């Protein structure tokens, strides 16, 4: 028995253009054969080939993940043991930044001054804890670092706001405070670490000076001054090269946001000089508080 194909219809493949991306998405028709009692015929069934489309934010995030993949690969191949730390750091930073974005959105939409004050105090507390961890051998290092940053950073911000150096709005207060506190945190941590190491290294000289009748400050003042100078050194070098080697963060953000170059330069100068003032105050306070934690009430040197 011979079965003849009575009718074959091949429709044209339709195309449509996506209006937002102007990409061609093709559709095809599937072919199915259906048996019938009086013969056979072809029946066509439509199906759509799915297409992958990414919006701008997805493409940007995928592009940002490529350096992370490279860093993890190098850690595995060179056996650096940093792969897990890199992954944890990336995950933590993503969660923290997303949370910060939600908080900032909430602060910017409303009045936000109370939220701004709470957020600045929270940042100072975390910065003090982190700076104290760098010199955890020093007694009460975290308390010393936190008090130093509160007086230096919050005090300097209050002075600048009183002078109306920038608008008293969350959009200016929070980013400026974050930049100032972050830089001061690094310098306070370096100051305390250098102070402890110098005093431990010169323990014999300090105890000899105490035995000869010197006061505790007379015995350690050289180390106190040296730790302040070493702690502030990186910031001074950074200000010297500002605009020559790299564009500072605030200026870069304003330029990318569409501000004029001169407005960006003016804001960056204000922020840099604020950081320098905060660093000077915070490093000085941390060093003067720090050396006192290494002496007992009877002026006995406590460093082993």
Tab-separated table of C-alpha atoms in Angstrom:
chain	number	residue	atom	x	y	z
A	1	UNK	CA	0.000	0.000	0.000
A	2	UNK	CA	1.387	3.368	-1.012
A	3	UNK	CA	0.495	6.419	1.052
A	4	UNK	CA	0.530	9.688	-0.817
A	5	UNK	CA	1.110	13.011	0.866
A	6	UNK	CA	-1.925	14.926	-0.221
A	7	UNK	CA	-0.986	18.390	0.967
A	8	UNK	CA	2.177	19.910	2.325
A	9	UNK	CA	2.153	23.510	3.461
A	10	UNK	CA	5.411	25.145	4.467
A	11	UNK	CA	4.710	28.510	6.028
A	12	UNK	CA	7.234	31.296	6.022
A	13	UNK	CA	9.228	31.759	9.187
A	14	UNK	CA	8.053	34.932	10.876
A	15	UNK	CA	10.490	37.405	12.384
A	16	UNK	CA	9.853	40.110	14.896
A	17	UNK	CA	12.097	42.872	16.119
A	18	UNK	CA	12.299	43.595	19.819
A	19	UNK	CA	11.500	47.268	20.189
A	20	UNK	CA	13.669	47.915	23.218
A	21	UNK	CA	16.781	46.034	22.153
A	22	UNK	CA	16.174	45.847	18.347
A	23	UNK	CA	17.256	42.240	18.314
A	24	UNK	CA	15.851	39.696	15.924
A	25	UNK	CA	14.041	36.814	17.520
A	26	UNK	CA	13.185	34.020	15.137
A	27	UNK	CA	10.352	31.575	15.546
A	28	UNK	CA	10.000	28.262	13.800
A	29	UNK	CA	7.199	25.838	13.275
A	30	UNK	CA	7.412	22.275	14.472
A	31	UNK	CA	6.412	19.452	12.272
A	32	UNK	CA	4.176	16.620	13.469
A	33	UNK	CA	2.713	13.720	11.534
A	34	UNK	CA	-0.818	12.624	12.365
A	35	UNK	CA	-2.233	9.371	11.164
A	36	UNK	CA	-5.830	9.316	10.040
A	37	UNK	CA	-8.133	6.560	8.954
A	38	UNK	CA	-8.337	7.743	5.376
A	39	UNK	CA	-4.785	8.804	4.812
A	40	UNK	CA	-1.929	10.814	6.206
A	41	UNK	CA	-1.440	14.535	6.335
A	42	UNK	CA	1.160	16.915	7.712
A	43	UNK	CA	0.251	19.159	10.631
A	44	UNK	CA	2.472	22.021	11.725
A	45	UNK	CA	2.854	23.124	15.318
A	46	UNK	CA	4.402	26.468	16.339
A	47	UNK	CA	7.096	26.759	18.952
A	48	UNK	CA	9.259	29.680	19.987
A	49	UNK	CA	13.005	29.645	20.505
A	50	UNK	CA	13.687	31.536	23.743
A	51	UNK	CA	16.256	34.317	23.653
A	52	UNK	CA	18.504	35.589	26.420
A	53	UNK	CA	18.400	39.293	27.052
A	54	UNK	CA	20.176	41.233	29.790
A	55	UNK	CA	19.487	44.718	30.976
A	56	UNK	CA	22.256	47.228	31.611
A	57	UNK	CA	22.588	46.536	35.340
A	58	UNK	CA	22.922	42.778	34.774
A	59	UNK	CA	25.627	43.255	32.164
A	60	UNK	CA	27.519	45.613	34.465
A	61	UNK	CA	27.419	43.153	37.357
A	62	UNK	CA	28.530	40.280	35.127
A	63	UNK	CA	31.417	42.420	33.938
A	64	UNK	CA	32.343	43.275	37.525
A	65	UNK	CA	32.432	39.566	38.428
A	66	UNK	CA	35.074	38.767	35.823
A	67	UNK	CA	38.007	40.194	37.861
A	68	UNK	CA	36.759	38.216	40.870
A	69	UNK	CA	36.883	35.014	38.840
A	70	UNK	CA	40.430	35.853	37.766
A	71	UNK	CA	41.495	36.512	41.364
A	72	UNK	CA	40.025	33.196	42.568
A	73	UNK	CA	41.670	31.340	39.681
A	74	UNK	CA	45.086	32.833	40.461
A	75	UNK	CA	44.666	31.950	44.126
A	76	UNK	CA	43.888	28.322	43.248
A	77	UNK	CA	46.607	27.973	40.631
A	78	UNK	CA	49.320	29.574	42.769
A	79	UNK	CA	48.040	27.922	45.980
A	80	UNK	CA	47.825	31.250	47.789
A	81	UNK	CA	45.025	30.099	50.076
A	82	UNK	CA	43.019	33.268	49.463
A	83	UNK	CA	40.139	31.859	47.428
A	84	UNK	CA	37.816	31.425	50.401
A	85	UNK	CA	38.709	34.832	51.831
A	86	UNK	CA	38.054	36.457	48.451
A	87	UNK	CA	34.653	34.817	48.146
A	88	UNK	CA	33.677	35.769	51.701
A	89	UNK	CA	34.877	39.342	51.146
A	90	UNK	CA	32.909	39.659	47.907
A	91	UNK	CA	29.740	38.268	49.496
A	92	UNK	CA	30.045	40.489	52.553
A	93	UNK	CA	30.707	43.599	50.495
A	94	UNK	CA	27.697	42.888	48.284
A	95	UNK	CA	25.376	42.430	51.270
A	96	UNK	CA	26.765	45.477	53.062
A	97	UNK	CA	26.548	47.739	50.010
A	98	UNK	CA	23.018	46.625	49.175
A	99	UNK	CA	21.966	47.257	52.762
A	100	UNK	CA	23.634	50.655	52.666
A	101	UNK	CA	21.821	51.455	49.443
A	102	UNK	CA	18.462	50.732	51.073
A	103	UNK	CA	19.358	52.849	54.102
A	104	UNK	CA	20.530	55.732	51.913
A	105	UNK	CA	17.383	55.566	49.824
A	106	UNK	CA	15.296	55.765	52.974
A	107	UNK	CA	17.407	58.670	54.272
A	108	UNK	CA	17.360	60.604	50.988
A	109	UNK	CA	13.610	60.263	50.478
A	110	UNK	CA	12.734	61.854	53.814
A	111	UNK	CA	14.321	64.419	56.081
A	112	UNK	CA	16.959	61.909	57.059
A	113	UNK	CA	19.059	64.011	59.466
A	114	UNK	CA	18.371	61.682	62.397
A	115	UNK	CA	19.138	58.664	60.229
A	116	UNK	CA	22.314	60.380	59.022
A	117	UNK	CA	23.487	61.009	62.598
A	118	UNK	CA	22.801	57.388	63.587
A	119	UNK	CA	24.593	56.097	60.505
A	120	UNK	CA	27.647	58.306	61.138
A	121	UNK	CA	27.826	57.108	64.747
A	122	UNK	CA	27.535	53.506	63.563
A	123	UNK	CA	30.351	54.020	61.044
A	124	UNK	CA	32.600	55.560	63.704
A	125	UNK	CA	31.970	52.631	66.049
A	126	UNK	CA	32.804	50.039	63.395
A	127	UNK	CA	35.870	52.043	62.345
A	128	UNK	CA	37.084	52.208	65.948
A	129	UNK	CA	36.679	48.455	66.367
A	130	UNK	CA	38.553	47.786	63.111
A	131	UNK	CA	41.376	50.214	63.912
A	132	UNK	CA	41.751	48.728	67.385
A	133	UNK	CA	42.098	45.239	65.896
A	134	UNK	CA	45.310	46.334	64.154
A	135	UNK	CA	46.868	47.032	67.565
A	136	UNK	CA	45.039	44.457	69.661
A	137	UNK	CA	48.207	43.845	71.714
A	138	UNK	CA	47.693	47.334	73.128
A	139	UNK	CA	45.419	47.326	76.212
A	140	UNK	CA	41.961	48.796	75.468
A	141	UNK	CA	42.988	49.502	71.889
A	142	UNK	CA	39.444	49.406	70.514
A	143	UNK	CA	38.144	51.837	73.119
A	144	UNK	CA	41.062	54.187	72.479
A	145	UNK	CA	40.541	54.082	68.716
A	146	UNK	CA	36.784	54.630	68.981
A	147	UNK	CA	37.104	57.630	71.301
A	148	UNK	CA	39.781	59.133	69.078
A	149	UNK	CA	37.645	58.820	65.954
A	150	UNK	CA	34.545	60.185	67.684
A	151	UNK	CA	36.362	63.318	68.823
A	152	UNK	CA	38.340	63.802	65.623
A	153	UNK	CA	35.841	62.921	62.905
A	154	UNK	CA	32.533	63.948	64.433
A	155	UNK	CA	34.095	67.106	65.856
A	156	UNK	CA	35.532	68.087	62.473
A	157	UNK	CA	32.252	67.337	60.701
A	158	UNK	CA	30.399	69.507	63.204
A	159	UNK	CA	32.797	72.390	62.575
A	160	UNK	CA	32.455	72.099	58.791
A	161	UNK	CA	28.665	71.927	58.994
A	162	UNK	CA	28.603	74.972	61.250
A	163	UNK	CA	30.710	76.864	58.718
A	164	UNK	CA	28.319	75.665	55.964
A	165	UNK	CA	31.165	74.196	53.935
A	166	UNK	CA	28.591	71.937	52.253
A	167	UNK	CA	24.802	71.572	52.432
A	168	UNK	CA	23.368	70.066	55.604
A	169	UNK	CA	21.613	67.208	53.829
A	170	UNK	CA	22.052	63.418	54.006
A	171	UNK	CA	23.222	63.411	50.382
A	172	UNK	CA	26.355	65.332	51.433
A	173	UNK	CA	26.768	64.372	55.086
A	174	UNK	CA	26.832	60.584	54.734
A	175	UNK	CA	29.312	60.234	51.811
A	176	UNK	CA	31.638	62.879	53.262
A	177	UNK	CA	31.566	61.290	56.706
A	178	UNK	CA	32.235	57.861	55.229
A	179	UNK	CA	35.263	59.099	53.295
A	180	UNK	CA	36.685	60.975	56.291
A	181	UNK	CA	36.076	58.170	58.795
A	182	UNK	CA	37.481	55.503	56.475
A	183	UNK	CA	40.762	57.331	55.936
A	184	UNK	CA	41.090	58.293	59.600
A	185	UNK	CA	40.482	54.672	60.618
A	186	UNK	CA	43.528	53.488	58.687
A	187	UNK	CA	45.744	56.194	60.156
A	188	UNK	CA	44.614	55.631	63.745
A	189	UNK	CA	45.222	51.899	63.400
A	190	UNK	CA	48.716	52.543	62.047
A	191	UNK	CA	49.457	55.029	64.823
A	192	UNK	CA	48.500	52.651	67.624
A	193	UNK	CA	50.346	49.750	66.043
A	194	UNK	CA	53.520	51.808	65.641
A	195	UNK	CA	53.237	53.144	69.202
A	196	UNK	CA	53.012	49.687	70.736
A	197	UNK	CA	55.839	48.230	68.660
A	198	UNK	CA	58.192	51.137	69.400
A	199	UNK	CA	57.534	51.061	73.133
A	200	UNK	CA	57.927	47.295	73.301
A	201	UNK	CA	61.165	47.485	71.321
A	202	UNK	CA	62.605	50.167	73.631
A	203	UNK	CA	61.308	48.676	76.849
A	204	UNK	CA	64.753	48.745	78.464
A	205	UNK	CA	65.279	52.438	77.755
A	206	UNK	CA	61.828	53.344	79.076
A	207	UNK	CA	62.337	51.403	82.311
A	208	UNK	CA	65.790	52.954	82.744
A	209	UNK	CA	64.324	56.447	82.351
A	210	UNK	CA	61.642	55.631	84.916
A	211	UNK	CA	64.298	54.345	87.326
A	212	UNK	CA	66.197	57.634	86.985
A	213	UNK	CA	63.119	59.598	88.052
A	214	UNK	CA	61.537	60.501	84.723
A	215	UNK	CA	57.774	60.693	84.483
A	216	UNK	CA	56.025	58.186	82.214
A	217	UNK	CA	55.435	60.811	79.521
A	218	UNK	CA	59.054	61.967	79.656
A	219	UNK	CA	60.106	58.356	79.143
A	220	UNK	CA	57.898	57.747	76.117
A	221	UNK	CA	57.287	61.140	74.479
A	222	UNK	CA	59.697	60.415	71.610
A	223	UNK	CA	57.761	57.262	70.744
A	224	UNK	CA	54.438	59.108	71.012
A	225	UNK	CA	55.559	61.822	68.603
A	226	UNK	CA	57.096	59.291	66.220
A	227	UNK	CA	53.909	57.209	66.093
A	228	UNK	CA	51.811	60.285	65.230
A	229	UNK	CA	54.196	61.254	62.438
A	230	UNK	CA	54.240	57.725	61.028
A	231	UNK	CA	50.471	57.421	61.211
A	232	UNK	CA	49.853	60.665	59.332
A	233	UNK	CA	52.624	60.119	56.794
A	234	UNK	CA	50.567	58.214	54.182
A	235	UNK	CA	47.837	60.867	54.190
A	236	UNK	CA	50.335	63.684	53.754
A	237	UNK	CA	51.901	61.836	50.808
A	238	UNK	CA	48.452	61.264	49.310
A	239	UNK	CA	47.621	64.975	49.486
A	240	UNK	CA	50.974	65.851	47.905
A	241	UNK	CA	50.206	63.719	44.855
A	242	UNK	CA	46.474	64.510	44.583
A	243	UNK	CA	45.667	65.309	40.963
A	244	UNK	CA	49.061	64.136	39.684
A	245	UNK	CA	49.007	60.358	40.077
A	246	UNK	CA	45.322	59.589	40.601
A	247	UNK	CA	41.964	61.317	40.800
A	248	UNK	CA	40.595	61.227	44.362
A	249	UNK	CA	37.326	59.445	45.012
A	250	UNK	CA	35.007	62.392	45.618
A	251	UNK	CA	36.212	64.207	42.522
A	252	UNK	CA	35.829	61.090	40.397
A	253	UNK	CA	32.270	60.539	41.611
A	254	UNK	CA	31.228	64.118	40.911
A	255	UNK	CA	32.752	64.070	37.436
A	256	UNK	CA	30.951	60.835	36.622
A	257	UNK	CA	27.755	62.374	37.989
A	258	UNK	CA	27.962	65.269	35.540
A	259	UNK	CA	29.345	68.068	37.726
A	260	UNK	CA	31.713	70.620	36.269
A	261	UNK	CA	35.457	70.017	36.843
A	262	UNK	CA	35.873	73.117	39.011
A	263	UNK	CA	32.974	72.143	41.276
A	264	UNK	CA	34.472	68.669	41.643
A	265	UNK	CA	37.896	70.128	42.442
A	266	UNK	CA	36.463	72.467	45.075
A	267	UNK	CA	34.576	69.665	46.823
A	268	UNK	CA	37.606	67.371	46.697
A	269	UNK	CA	39.827	70.022	48.274
A	270	UNK	CA	37.344	70.439	51.122
A	271	UNK	CA	37.180	66.701	51.716
A	272	UNK	CA	40.955	66.196	51.583
A	273	UNK	CA	41.608	68.989	54.045
A	274	UNK	CA	38.900	67.616	56.323
A	275	UNK	CA	40.585	64.225	56.252
A	276	UNK	CA	43.930	65.802	57.102
A	277	UNK	CA	42.425	67.681	60.045
A	278	UNK	CA	40.580	64.606	61.310
A	279	UNK	CA	43.729	62.520	60.972
A	280	UNK	CA	45.806	65.006	62.937
A	281	UNK	CA	43.296	65.165	65.789
A	282	UNK	CA	42.466	61.439	65.844
A	283	UNK	CA	46.068	60.239	65.628
A	284	UNK	CA	47.179	62.642	68.357
A	285	UNK	CA	44.385	61.631	70.726
A	286	UNK	CA	44.889	57.922	70.062
A	287	UNK	CA	48.621	58.131	70.702
A	288	UNK	CA	48.243	60.120	73.931
A	289	UNK	CA	45.528	57.793	75.208
A	290	UNK	CA	47.378	54.724	73.997
A	291	UNK	CA	50.621	55.188	75.888
A	292	UNK	CA	48.745	55.665	79.165
A	293	UNK	CA	47.133	52.229	78.851
A	294	UNK	CA	50.615	50.692	79.015
A	295	UNK	CA	51.319	52.071	82.489
A	296	UNK	CA	49.764	51.145	85.806
A	297	UNK	CA	48.516	53.676	88.321
A	298	UNK	CA	51.871	53.356	90.093
A	299	UNK	CA	53.704	54.244	86.839
A	300	UNK	CA	54.840	50.680	86.213
A	301	UNK	CA	55.496	49.790	82.569
A	302	UNK	CA	53.126	46.917	81.688
A	303	UNK	CA	54.486	45.773	78.319
A	304	UNK	CA	56.134	42.339	78.473
